[in-house]
mmCIF file of C-alpha atoms in Angstrom:
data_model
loop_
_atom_site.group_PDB
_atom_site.id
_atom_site.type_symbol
_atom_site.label_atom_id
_atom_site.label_comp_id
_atom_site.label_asym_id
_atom_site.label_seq_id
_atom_site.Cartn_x
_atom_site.Cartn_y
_atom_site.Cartn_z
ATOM 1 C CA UNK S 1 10.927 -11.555 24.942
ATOM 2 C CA UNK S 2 9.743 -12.507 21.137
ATOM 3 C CA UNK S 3 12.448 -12.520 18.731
ATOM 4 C CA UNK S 4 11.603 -13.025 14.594
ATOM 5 C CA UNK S 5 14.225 -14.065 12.631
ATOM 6 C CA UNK S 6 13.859 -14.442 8.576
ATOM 7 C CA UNK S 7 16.706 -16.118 7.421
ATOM 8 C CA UNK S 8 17.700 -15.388 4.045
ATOM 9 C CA UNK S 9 18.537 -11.390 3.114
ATOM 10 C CA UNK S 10 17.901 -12.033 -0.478
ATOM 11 C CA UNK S 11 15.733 -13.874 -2.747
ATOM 12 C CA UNK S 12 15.974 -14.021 -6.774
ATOM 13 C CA UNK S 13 12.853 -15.862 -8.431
ATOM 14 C CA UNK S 14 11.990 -15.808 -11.847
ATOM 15 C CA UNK S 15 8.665 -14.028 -12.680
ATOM 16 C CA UNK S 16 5.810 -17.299 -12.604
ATOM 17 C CA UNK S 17 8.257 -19.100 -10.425
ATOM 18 C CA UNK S 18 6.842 -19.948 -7.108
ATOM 19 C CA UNK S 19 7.807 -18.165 -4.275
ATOM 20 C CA UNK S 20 8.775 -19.405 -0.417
ATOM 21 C CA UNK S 21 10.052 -16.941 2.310
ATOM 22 C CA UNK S 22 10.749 -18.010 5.588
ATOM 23 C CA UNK S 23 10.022 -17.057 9.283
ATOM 24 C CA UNK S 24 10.991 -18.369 12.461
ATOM 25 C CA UNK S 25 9.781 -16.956 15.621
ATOM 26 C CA UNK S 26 10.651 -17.317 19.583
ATOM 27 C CA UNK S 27 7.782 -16.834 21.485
ATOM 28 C CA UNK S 28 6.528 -18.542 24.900
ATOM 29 C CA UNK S 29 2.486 -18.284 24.089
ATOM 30 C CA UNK S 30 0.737 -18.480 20.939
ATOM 31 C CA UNK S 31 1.947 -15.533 19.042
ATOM 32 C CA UNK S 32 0.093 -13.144 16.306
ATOM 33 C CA UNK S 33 2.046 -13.023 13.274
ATOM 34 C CA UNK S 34 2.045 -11.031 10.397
ATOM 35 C CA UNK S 35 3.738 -10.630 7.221
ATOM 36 C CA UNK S 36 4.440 -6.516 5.515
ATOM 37 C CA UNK S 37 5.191 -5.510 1.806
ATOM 38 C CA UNK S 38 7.676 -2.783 1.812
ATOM 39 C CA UNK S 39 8.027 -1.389 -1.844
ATOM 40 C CA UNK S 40 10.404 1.284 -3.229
ATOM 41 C CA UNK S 41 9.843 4.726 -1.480
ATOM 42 C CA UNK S 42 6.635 3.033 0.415
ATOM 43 C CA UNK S 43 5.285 2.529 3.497
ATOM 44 C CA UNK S 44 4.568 -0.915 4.762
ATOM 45 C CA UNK S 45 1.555 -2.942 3.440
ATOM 46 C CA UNK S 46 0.057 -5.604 5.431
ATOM 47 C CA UNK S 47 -0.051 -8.860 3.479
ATOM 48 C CA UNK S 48 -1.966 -11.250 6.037
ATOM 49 C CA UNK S 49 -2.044 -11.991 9.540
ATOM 50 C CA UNK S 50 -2.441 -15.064 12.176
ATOM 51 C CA UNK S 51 -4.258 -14.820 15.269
ATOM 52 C CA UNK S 52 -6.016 -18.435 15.445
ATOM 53 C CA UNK S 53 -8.263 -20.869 13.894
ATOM 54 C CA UNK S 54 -7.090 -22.213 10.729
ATOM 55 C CA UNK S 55 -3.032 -22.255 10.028
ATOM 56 C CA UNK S 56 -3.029 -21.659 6.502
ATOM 57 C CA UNK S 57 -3.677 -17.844 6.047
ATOM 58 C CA UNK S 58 -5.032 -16.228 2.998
ATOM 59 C CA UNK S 59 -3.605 -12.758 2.212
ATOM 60 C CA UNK S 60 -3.605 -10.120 -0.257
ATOM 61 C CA UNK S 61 -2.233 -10.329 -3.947
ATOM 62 C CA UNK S 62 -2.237 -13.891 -3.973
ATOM 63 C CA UNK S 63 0.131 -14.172 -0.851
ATOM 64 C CA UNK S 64 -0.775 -17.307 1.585
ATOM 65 C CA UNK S 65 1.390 -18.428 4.951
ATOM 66 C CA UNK S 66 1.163 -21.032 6.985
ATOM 67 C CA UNK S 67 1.992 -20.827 10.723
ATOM 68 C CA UNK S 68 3.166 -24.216 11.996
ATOM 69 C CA UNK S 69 3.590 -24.250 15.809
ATOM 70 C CA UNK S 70 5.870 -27.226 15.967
ATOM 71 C CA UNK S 71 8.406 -25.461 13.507
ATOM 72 C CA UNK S 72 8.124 -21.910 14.975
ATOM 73 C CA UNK S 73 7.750 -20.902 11.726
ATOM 74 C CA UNK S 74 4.883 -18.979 9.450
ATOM 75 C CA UNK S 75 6.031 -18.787 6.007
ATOM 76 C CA UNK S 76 4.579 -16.925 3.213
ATOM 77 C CA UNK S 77 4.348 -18.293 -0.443
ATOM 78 C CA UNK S 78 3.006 -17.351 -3.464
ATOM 79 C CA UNK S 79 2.455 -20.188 -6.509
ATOM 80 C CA UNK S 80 3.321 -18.235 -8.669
ATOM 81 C CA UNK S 81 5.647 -13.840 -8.576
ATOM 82 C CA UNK S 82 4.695 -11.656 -10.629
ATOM 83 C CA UNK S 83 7.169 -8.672 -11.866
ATOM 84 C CA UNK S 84 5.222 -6.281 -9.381
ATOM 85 C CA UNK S 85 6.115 -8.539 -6.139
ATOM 86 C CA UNK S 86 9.740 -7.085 -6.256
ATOM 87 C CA UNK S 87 9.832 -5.615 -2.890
ATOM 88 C CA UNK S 88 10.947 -5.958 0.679
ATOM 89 C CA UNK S 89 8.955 -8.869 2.912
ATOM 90 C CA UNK S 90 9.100 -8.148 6.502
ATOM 91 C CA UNK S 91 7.575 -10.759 9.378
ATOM 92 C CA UNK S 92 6.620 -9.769 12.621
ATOM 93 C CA UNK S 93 5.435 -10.957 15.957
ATOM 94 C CA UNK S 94 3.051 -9.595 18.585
ATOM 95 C CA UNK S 95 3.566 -9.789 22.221
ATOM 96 C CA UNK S 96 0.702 -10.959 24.723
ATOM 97 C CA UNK S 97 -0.150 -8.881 27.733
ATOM 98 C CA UNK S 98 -1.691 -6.303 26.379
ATOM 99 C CA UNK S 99 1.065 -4.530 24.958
ATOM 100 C CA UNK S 100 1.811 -2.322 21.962
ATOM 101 C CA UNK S 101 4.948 -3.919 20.373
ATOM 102 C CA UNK S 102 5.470 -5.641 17.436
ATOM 103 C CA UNK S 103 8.688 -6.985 16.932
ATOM 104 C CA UNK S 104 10.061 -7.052 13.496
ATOM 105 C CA UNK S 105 12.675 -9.645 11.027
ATOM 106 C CA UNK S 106 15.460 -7.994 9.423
ATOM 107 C CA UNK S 107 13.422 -8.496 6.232
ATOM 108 C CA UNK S 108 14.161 -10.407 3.156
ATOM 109 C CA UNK S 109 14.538 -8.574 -0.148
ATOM 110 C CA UNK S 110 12.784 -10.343 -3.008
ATOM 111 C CA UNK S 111 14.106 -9.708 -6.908
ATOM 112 C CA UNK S 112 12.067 -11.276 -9.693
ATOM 113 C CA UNK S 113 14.041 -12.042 -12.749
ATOM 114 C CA UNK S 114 11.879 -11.646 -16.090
ATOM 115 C CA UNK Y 1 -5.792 12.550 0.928
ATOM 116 C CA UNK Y 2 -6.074 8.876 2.361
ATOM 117 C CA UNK Y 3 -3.914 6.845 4.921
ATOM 118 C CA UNK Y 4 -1.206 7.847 6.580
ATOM 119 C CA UNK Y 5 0.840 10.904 5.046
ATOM 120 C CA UNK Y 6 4.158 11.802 6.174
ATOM 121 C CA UNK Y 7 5.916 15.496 5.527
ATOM 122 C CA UNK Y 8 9.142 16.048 4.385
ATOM 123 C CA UNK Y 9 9.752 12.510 2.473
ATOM 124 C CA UNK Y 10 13.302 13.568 2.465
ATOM 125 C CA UNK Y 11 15.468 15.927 5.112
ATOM 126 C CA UNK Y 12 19.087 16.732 5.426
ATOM 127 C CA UNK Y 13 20.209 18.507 8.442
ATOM 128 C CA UNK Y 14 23.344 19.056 10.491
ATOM 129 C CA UNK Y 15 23.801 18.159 14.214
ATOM 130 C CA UNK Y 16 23.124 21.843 15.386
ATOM 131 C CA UNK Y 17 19.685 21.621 13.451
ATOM 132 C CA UNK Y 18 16.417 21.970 14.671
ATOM 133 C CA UNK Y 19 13.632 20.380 12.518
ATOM 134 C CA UNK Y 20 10.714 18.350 12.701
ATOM 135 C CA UNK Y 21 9.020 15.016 11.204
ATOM 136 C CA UNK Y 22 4.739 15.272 10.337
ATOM 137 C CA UNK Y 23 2.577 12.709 10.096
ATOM 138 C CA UNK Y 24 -1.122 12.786 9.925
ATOM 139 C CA UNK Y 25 -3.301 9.961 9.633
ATOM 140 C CA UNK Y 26 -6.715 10.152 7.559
ATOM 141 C CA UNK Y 27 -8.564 6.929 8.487
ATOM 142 C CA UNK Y 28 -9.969 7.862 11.832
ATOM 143 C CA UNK Y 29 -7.637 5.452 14.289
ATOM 144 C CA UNK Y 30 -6.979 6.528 17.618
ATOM 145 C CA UNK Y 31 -3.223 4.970 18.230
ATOM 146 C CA UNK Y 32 -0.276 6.051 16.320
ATOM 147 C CA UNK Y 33 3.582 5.509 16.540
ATOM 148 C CA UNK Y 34 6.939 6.082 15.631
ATOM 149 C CA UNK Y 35 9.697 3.644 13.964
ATOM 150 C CA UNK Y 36 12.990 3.752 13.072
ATOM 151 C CA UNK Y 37 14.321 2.027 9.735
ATOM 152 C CA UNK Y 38 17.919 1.970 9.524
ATOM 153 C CA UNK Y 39 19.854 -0.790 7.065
ATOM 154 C CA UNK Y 40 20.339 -3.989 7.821
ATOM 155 C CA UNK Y 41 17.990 -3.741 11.067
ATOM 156 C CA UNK Y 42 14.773 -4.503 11.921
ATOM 157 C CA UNK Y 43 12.234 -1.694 12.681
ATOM 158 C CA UNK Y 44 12.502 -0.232 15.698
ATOM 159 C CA UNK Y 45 9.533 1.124 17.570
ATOM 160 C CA UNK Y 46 10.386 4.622 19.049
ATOM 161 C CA UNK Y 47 6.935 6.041 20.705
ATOM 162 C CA UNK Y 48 3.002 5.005 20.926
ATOM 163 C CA UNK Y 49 0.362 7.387 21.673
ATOM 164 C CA UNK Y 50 -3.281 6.324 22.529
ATOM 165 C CA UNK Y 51 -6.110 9.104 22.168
ATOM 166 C CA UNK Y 52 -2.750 11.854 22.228
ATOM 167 C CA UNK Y 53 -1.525 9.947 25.575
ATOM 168 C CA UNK Y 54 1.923 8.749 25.005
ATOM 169 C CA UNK Y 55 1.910 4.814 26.588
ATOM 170 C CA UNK Y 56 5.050 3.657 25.744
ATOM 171 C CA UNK Y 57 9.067 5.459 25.249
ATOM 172 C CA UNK Y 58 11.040 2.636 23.954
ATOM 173 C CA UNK Y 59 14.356 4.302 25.042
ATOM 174 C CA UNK Y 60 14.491 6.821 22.790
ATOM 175 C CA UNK Y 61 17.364 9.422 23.608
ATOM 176 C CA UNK Y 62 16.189 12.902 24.562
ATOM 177 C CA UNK Y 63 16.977 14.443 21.206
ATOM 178 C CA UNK Y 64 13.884 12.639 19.913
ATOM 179 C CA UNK Y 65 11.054 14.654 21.151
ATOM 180 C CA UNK Y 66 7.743 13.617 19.800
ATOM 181 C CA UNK Y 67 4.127 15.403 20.182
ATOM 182 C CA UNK Y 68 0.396 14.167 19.318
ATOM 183 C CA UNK Y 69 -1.642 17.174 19.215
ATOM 184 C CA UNK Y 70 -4.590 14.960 18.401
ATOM 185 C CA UNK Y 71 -5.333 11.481 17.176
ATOM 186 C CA UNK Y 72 -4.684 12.667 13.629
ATOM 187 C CA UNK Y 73 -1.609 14.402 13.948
ATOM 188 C CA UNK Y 74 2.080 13.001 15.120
ATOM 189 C CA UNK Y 75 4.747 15.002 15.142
ATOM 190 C CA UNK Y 76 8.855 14.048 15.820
ATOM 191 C CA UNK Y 77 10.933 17.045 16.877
ATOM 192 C CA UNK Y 78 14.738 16.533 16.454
ATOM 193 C CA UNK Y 79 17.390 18.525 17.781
ATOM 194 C CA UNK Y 80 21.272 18.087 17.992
ATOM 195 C CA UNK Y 81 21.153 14.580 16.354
ATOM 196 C CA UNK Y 82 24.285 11.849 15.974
ATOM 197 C CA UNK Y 83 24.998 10.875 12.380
ATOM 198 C CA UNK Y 84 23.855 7.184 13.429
ATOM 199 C CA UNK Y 85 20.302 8.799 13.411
ATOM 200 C CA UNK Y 86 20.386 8.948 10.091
ATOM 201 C CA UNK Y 87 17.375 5.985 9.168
ATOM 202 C CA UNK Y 88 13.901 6.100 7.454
ATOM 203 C CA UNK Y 89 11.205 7.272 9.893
ATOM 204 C CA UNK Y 90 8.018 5.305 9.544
ATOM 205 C CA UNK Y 91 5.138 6.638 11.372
ATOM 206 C CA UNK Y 92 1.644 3.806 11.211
ATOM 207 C CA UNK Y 93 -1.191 4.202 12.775
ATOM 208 C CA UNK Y 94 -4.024 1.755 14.048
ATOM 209 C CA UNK Y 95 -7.677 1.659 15.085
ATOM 210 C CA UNK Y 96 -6.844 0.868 18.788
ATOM 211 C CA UNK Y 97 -3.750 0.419 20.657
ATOM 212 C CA UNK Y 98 -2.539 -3.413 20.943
ATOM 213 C CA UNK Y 99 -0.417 -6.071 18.679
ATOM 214 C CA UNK Y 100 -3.463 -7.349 17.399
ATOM 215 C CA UNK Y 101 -4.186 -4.184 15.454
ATOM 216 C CA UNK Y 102 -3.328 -3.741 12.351
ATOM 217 C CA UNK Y 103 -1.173 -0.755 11.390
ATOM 218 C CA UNK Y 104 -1.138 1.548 8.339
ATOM 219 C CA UNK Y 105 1.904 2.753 7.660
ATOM 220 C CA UNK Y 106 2.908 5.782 5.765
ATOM 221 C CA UNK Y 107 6.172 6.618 3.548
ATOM 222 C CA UNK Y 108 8.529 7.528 5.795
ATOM 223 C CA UNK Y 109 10.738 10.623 6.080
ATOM 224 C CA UNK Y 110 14.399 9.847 4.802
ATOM 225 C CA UNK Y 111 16.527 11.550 6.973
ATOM 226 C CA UNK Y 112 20.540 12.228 6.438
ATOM 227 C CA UNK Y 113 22.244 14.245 9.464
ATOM 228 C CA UNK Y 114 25.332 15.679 8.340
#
């Protein structure tokens, strides 16, 4: 079974700072990945997502991640936070075979210091 | 109203209550599903539906009993619930069934049991 694990709970940048939040995943196959915005009282926003082709991954609001199969890992960075990008980051991972399931991180919380 | 809307946004009940989660989804997608947020832990899929057809029960206990009257309405019915349900209720939704979609998720229902 896929497993996602983002390592660090917490994360305090200051605004214009760049910005580096990891992912690891366990997965047998090449996986599709995905990174989610949760902010206050919201939903979760899809940021970008990996299915093939090129590893570096443009996303939304400036966000960009990188999915390096050697690593297991598919960071997301931004060069440089704004205020606005305080929110929870969640990663995910979805399973071959045709199934439904995404599996989730724990999530990592990001504060931006003005 | 656009996306995915979710009634009450907040709902305290005690363990004898009857009450029930809404979700309606306004962009025309024929899957959507049920998580569970609860602190500290990643999001937990509860129930898929696929054109109203329910294809996948991720173990939910009985007490969750959700219904899909059509592809643009989900509902969750609760009954006699355990204080360790209390969690935010995420429903999403997505074109087509599959972890390659990508799903839309709306607020979420905070929900205390007392």
């Amino acid at each position: 079974a896929q497993s996602v694990t983002q390592p660090d709970i917490h994360i305090t940048v200051s605004e214009g700072a760049s910005l580096e939040l990891r992912c690891n995943y366990s997965y047998g196959a090449t996986p599709y990945l995905f990174w989610y915005v949760q902010s206050p009282g919201q939903g979760l926003q899809l940021l970008l997502k990996y299915f093939s082709g090129d590893t570096l991954v443009q996303g939304i609001k400036g966000f960009e991640a990188e999915f390096k199969r050697s690593q297991s890992s598919f960071n997301l960075r931004k060069p440089s936070v704004h205020w606005s990008d305080a929110a929870e980051y969640f990663c995910a991972v979805g399973a071959g075979g045709g199934g439904n399931k995404l599996t989730f991180g724990t999530g990592t919380q990001l504060k931006v210091e003005l | 109203e656009t996306g995915v809307t979710q009634t009450p946004r907040h709902l305290v009940m005690g363990m004898t209550n009857k009450k029930s989660l809404k979700c309606e989804q306004h962009l025309g997608h024929n899957a959507m599903y049920w998580y569970k947020q609860s602190a500290k832990k990643p999001l937990e899929l509860m129930f898929v539906y696929n054109f109203k057809e329910q294809t996948e029960n991720n173990s939910v206990p009985s007490r969750f009993s959700p219904e899909c009257p059509n592809s643009s309405h989900l509902f969750l019915h609760l009954h006699t619930l355990q204080p360790e349900d209390s969690a935010l209720y995420l429903c999403a939704s997505s074109q087509d069934r599959g972890y390659q979609e990508t799903q839309y998720f709306g607020p979420g229902t905070r929900l205390l049991v007392l």
